[in-house]
C-alpha positions as a Python dict, from the first residue, in 0.01 Angstrom:
ca = {
    (1, 'M'): (0, 0, 0),
    (2, 'A'): (-323, 5, -260),
    (3, 'D'): (-201, -291, -431),
    (4, 'Q'): (-113, -454, -110),
    (5, 'A'): (-484, -416, 16),
    (6, 'G'): (-616, -542, -310),
    (7, 'R'): (-398, -853, -286),
    (8, 'T'): (-543, -929, 46),
    (9, 'R'): (-887, -963, -60),
    (10, 'K'): (-863, -1311, -95),
    (11, 'L'): (-1030, -1528, -356),
    (12, 'D'): (-1233, -1818, -200),
    (13, 'R'): (-1004, -2115, -264),
    (14, 'E'): (-1213, -2284, -534),
    (15, 'R'): (-1194, -1959, -748),
    (16, 'E'): (-826, -1934, -706),
    (17, 'Q'): (-759, -2311, -781),
    (18, 'A'): (-983, -2270, -1103),
    (19, 'I'): (-786, -1978, -1251),
    (20, 'L'): (-405, -2146, -1117),
    (21, 'R'): (-558, -2459, -1311),
    (22, 'A'): (-661, -2269, -1599),
    (23, 'T'): (-307, -2071, -1613),
    (24, 'Y'): (-131, -2382, -1596),
    (25, 'D'): (-330, -2597, -1860),
    (26, 'L'): (-275, -2287, -2107),
    (27, 'L'): (67, -2283, -2044),
    (28, 'G'): (117, -2658, -2148),
    (29, 'E'): (-96, -2511, -2449),
    (30, 'T'): (68, -2203, -2563),
    (31, 'G'): (411, -2198, -2344),
    (32, 'Y'): (496, -1893, -2124),
    (33, 'Q'): (573, -1661, -2422),
    (34, 'G'): (214, -1730, -2572),
    (35, 'L'): (31, -1739, -2235),
    (36, 'R'): (-237, -1453, -2243),
    (37, 'V'): (-431, -1327, -1955),
    (38, 'D'): (-717, -1274, -2137),
    (39, 'A'): (-732, -1627, -2209),
    (40, 'V'): (-646, -1747, -1846),
    (41, 'A'): (-950, -1516, -1752),
    (42, 'A'): (-1184, -1687, -2047),
    (43, 'R'): (-1107, -2025, -1953),
    (44, 'A'): (-1134, -1953, -1576),
    (45, 'Q'): (-1477, -1750, -1640),
    (46, 'A'): (-1294, -1480, -1427),
    (47, 'S'): (-1249, -1106, -1518),
    (48, 'K'): (-915, -986, -1608),
    (49, 'A'): (-939, -705, -1344),
    (50, 'T'): (-978, -1026, -1077),
    (51, 'L'): (-637, -1164, -1206),
    (52, 'Y'): (-449, -848, -1223),
    (53, 'R'): (-567, -742, -855),
    (54, 'H'): (-444, -1060, -732),
    (55, 'W'): (-168, -1156, -961),
    (56, 'P'): (-48, -794, -1129),
    (57, 'T'): (217, -981, -1339),
    (58, 'K'): (212, -1311, -1541),
    (59, 'A'): (530, -1420, -1379),
    (60, 'E'): (345, -1394, -1051),
    (61, 'L'): (41, -1580, -1173),
    (62, 'V'): (267, -1825, -1355),
    (63, 'T'): (475, -1900, -1062),
    (64, 'D'): (178, -1942, -839),
    (65, 'A'): (26, -2157, -1104),
    (66, 'V'): (336, -2425, -1083),
    (67, 'R'): (327, -2423, -725),
    (68, 'C'): (-39, -2505, -701),
    (69, 'C'): (-75, -2775, -963),
    (70, 'K'): (270, -2923, -1066),
    (71, 'A'): (279, -3268, -905),
    (72, 'D'): (419, -3298, -572),
    (73, 'D'): (784, -3398, -565),
    (74, 'A'): (843, -3735, -481),
    (75, 'P'): (938, -3825, -85),
    (76, 'L'): (1334, -3823, -42),
    (77, 'P'): (1413, -4202, -141),
    (78, 'D'): (1557, -4418, 126),
    (79, 'T'): (1666, -4746, 5),
    (80, 'G'): (1950, -4819, 257),
    (81, 'T'): (2241, -4732, -12),
    (82, 'L'): (2377, -4472, -187),
    (83, 'R'): (2347, -4632, -496),
    (84, 'G'): (1974, -4725, -433),
    (85, 'D'): (1904, -4376, -340),
    (86, 'L'): (2050, -4207, -629),
    (87, 'A'): (1879, -4467, -883),
    (88, 'A'): (1528, -4408, -706),
    (89, 'W'): (1565, -4016, -704),
    (90, 'F'): (1676, -3991, -1112),
    (91, 'C'): (1419, -4239, -1181),
    (92, 'N'): (1143, -4003, -1045),
    (93, 'M'): (1311, -3730, -1223),
    (94, 'A'): (1272, -3890, -1529),
    (95, 'T'): (905, -3998, -1467),
    (96, 'M'): (824, -3654, -1420),
    (97, 'I'): (1027, -3519, -1730),
    (98, 'S'): (828, -3759, -1931),
    (99, 'S'): (508, -3683, -1819),
    (100, 'E'): (314, -3402, -1956),
    (101, 'E'): (457, -3181, -1735),
    (102, 'G'): (773, -3228, -1867),
    (103, 'P'): (747, -2987, -2170),
    (104, 'I'): (589, -2741, -1959),
    (105, 'L'): (906, -2742, -1756),
    (106, 'A'): (1095, -2716, -2035),
    (107, 'G'): (928, -2406, -2197),
    (108, 'L'): (949, -2261, -1843),
    (109, 'F'): (1337, -2292, -1839),
    (110, 'M'): (1353, -2162, -2199),
    (111, 'A'): (1137, -1855, -2071),
    (112, 'L'): (1416, -1764, -1780),
    (113, 'H'): (1645, -1619, -2050),
    (114, 'T'): (1420, -1357, -2135),
    (115, 'E'): (1227, -1321, -1853),
    (116, 'P'): (1404, -1163, -1537),
    (117, 'E'): (1094, -1178, -1307),
    (118, 'L'): (992, -1512, -1382),
    (119, 'A'): (1344, -1644, -1321),
    (120, 'T'): (1375, -1489, -1005),
    (121, 'Q'): (1031, -1603, -881),
    (122, 'L'): (1121, -1970, -987),
    (123, 'R'): (1466, -1974, -845),
    (124, 'D'): (1366, -1831, -550),
    (125, 'M'): (1077, -2140, -551),
    (126, 'R'): (1365, -2405, -620),
    (127, 'E'): (1565, -2258, -328),
    (128, 'S'): (1313, -2307, -77),
    (129, 'K'): (1316, -2682, -141),
    (130, 'L'): (1500, -2925, 73),
    (131, 'P'): (1845, -3012, -124),
    (132, 'L'): (1783, -3357, -189),
    (133, 'A'): (2142, -3414, -297),
    (134, 'Q'): (2303, -3305, 21),
    (135, 'A'): (2059, -3506, 207),
    (136, 'I'): (2111, -3842, 35),
    (137, 'C'): (2473, -3783, 45),
    (138, 'E'): (2492, -3687, 434),
    (139, 'R'): (2299, -4015, 474),
    (140, 'A'): (2591, -4203, 285),
    (141, 'V'): (2845, -4054, 504),
    (142, 'A'): (2670, -4158, 801),
    (143, 'R'): (2669, -4498, 665),
    (144, 'G'): (3019, -4497, 551),
    (145, 'E'): (2944, -4510, 193),
    (146, 'L'): (3130, -4172, 114),
    (147, 'R'): (3367, -3982, 290),
    (148, 'P'): (3394, -3611, 368),
    (149, 'G'): (3511, -3378, 54),
    (150, 'Y'): (3233, -3485, -175),
    (151, 'D'): (3037, -3221, -384),
    (152, 'A'): (2670, -3288, -379),
    (153, 'H'): (2624, -2988, -597),
    (154, 'L'): (2768, -3197, -873),
    (155, 'I'): (2438, -3396, -884),
    (156, 'E'): (2223, -3095, -959),
    (157, 'E'): (2489, -2966, -1221),
    (158, 'I'): (2500, -3249, -1424),
    (159, 'V'): (2181, -3492, -1402),
    (160, 'P'): (1893, -3235, -1495),
    (161, 'A'): (2065, -3130, -1779),
    (162, 'M'): (2148, -3447, -1889),
    (163, 'V'): (1770, -3572, -1858),
    (164, 'F'): (1642, -3299, -2024),
    (165, 'M'): (1896, -3314, -2320),
    (166, 'R'): (1835, -3695, -2338),
    (167, 'R'): (1440, -3625, -2350),
    (168, 'F'): (1390, -3314, -2550),
    (169, 'A'): (1712, -3265, -2762),
    (170, 'L'): (1805, -3633, -2846),
    (171, 'G'): (1418, -3761, -2793),
    (172, 'E'): (1554, -4062, -2651),
    (173, 'P'): (1391, -4249, -2368),
    (174, 'L'): (1471, -4201, -2001),
    (175, 'D'): (1476, -4599, -1939),
    (176, 'Q'): (1669, -4803, -1681),
    (177, 'A'): (1953, -4807, -1884),
    (178, 'F'): (2019, -4466, -1897),
    (179, 'I'): (1937, -4443, -1512),
    (180, 'D'): (2179, -4691, -1447),
    (181, 'H'): (2458, -4500, -1692),
    (182, 'L'): (2385, -4162, -1479),
    (183, 'V'): (2435, -4372, -1150),
    (184, 'D'): (2721, -4576, -1213),
    (185, 'D'): (2925, -4404, -1494),
    (186, 'I'): (2866, -4055, -1429),
    (187, 'V'): (2748, -3961, -1020),
    (188, 'L'): (2907, -4215, -819),
    (189, 'P'): (3257, -4184, -998),
    (190, 'L'): (3216, -3825, -932),
    (191, 'L'): (3132, -3824, -568),
    (192, 'T'): (3360, -4115, -487),
    (193, 'R'): (3682, -3954, -636),
    (194, 'E'): (3970, -3842, -441),
    (195, 'P'): (3913, -3464, -338),
    (196, 'R'): (4114, -3225, -505),
    (197, 'P'): (4420, -3057, -317),
}
C-alpha cells in the first residue's frame, strides 16, 4: 500500500515526459543492459528517489518510456485490396525498423530472453494493441478475396522475423523488392492455400 501511495503522487506531465524521454534516448545509446537509473536521473535532472518512487523497477521505467516515446504505429492501411493493405503495412514496418527506433527495439527484443519482468510488461503492452493482421484479413474476406480457414497469425510469426533478419543480421535494405517478395512469394500464398484437413 505504501508503494502504491507513493506512485499516486503524480509527477507533472512535463517532468514525467523529460524522464521518459531521457530513458528512451539512453536506451538507444546503451541498450537495456547498459541503462542505469542514475544516468537517467542525471540527464533528466531528477533525483534517483523520484525515479524509484514512480518506477520501482527498471523494467517499469523502460516500458513506460517505450509507451510514451516510441513513434505511434501508422494507421491501419485501407487500400481496397488485400495485397495493397499487406504491402502498405509491411512498408510501414520497414520504415520504422530502418529508423533510429529499429536498434532500440532490436535491443529490447534481445533483452526479453534474460529479463522476465521486462518480457512480461512488453508482451502485455503488445497484446493490448489491435491485431492488424486479423483486421486486414477480415476485410479481405468481406471483399471476397479470402476464404475462411486462413491463419492470420502466420503473418506476425513470419514477417517481423524476416524484417529483423534482413535489416540487422544481413544488413540488407528493406526496399520495395523485399516488400514485394514478402507479399507475393510468402504471405499471400500462405493465406490463400487450401486449409489443412
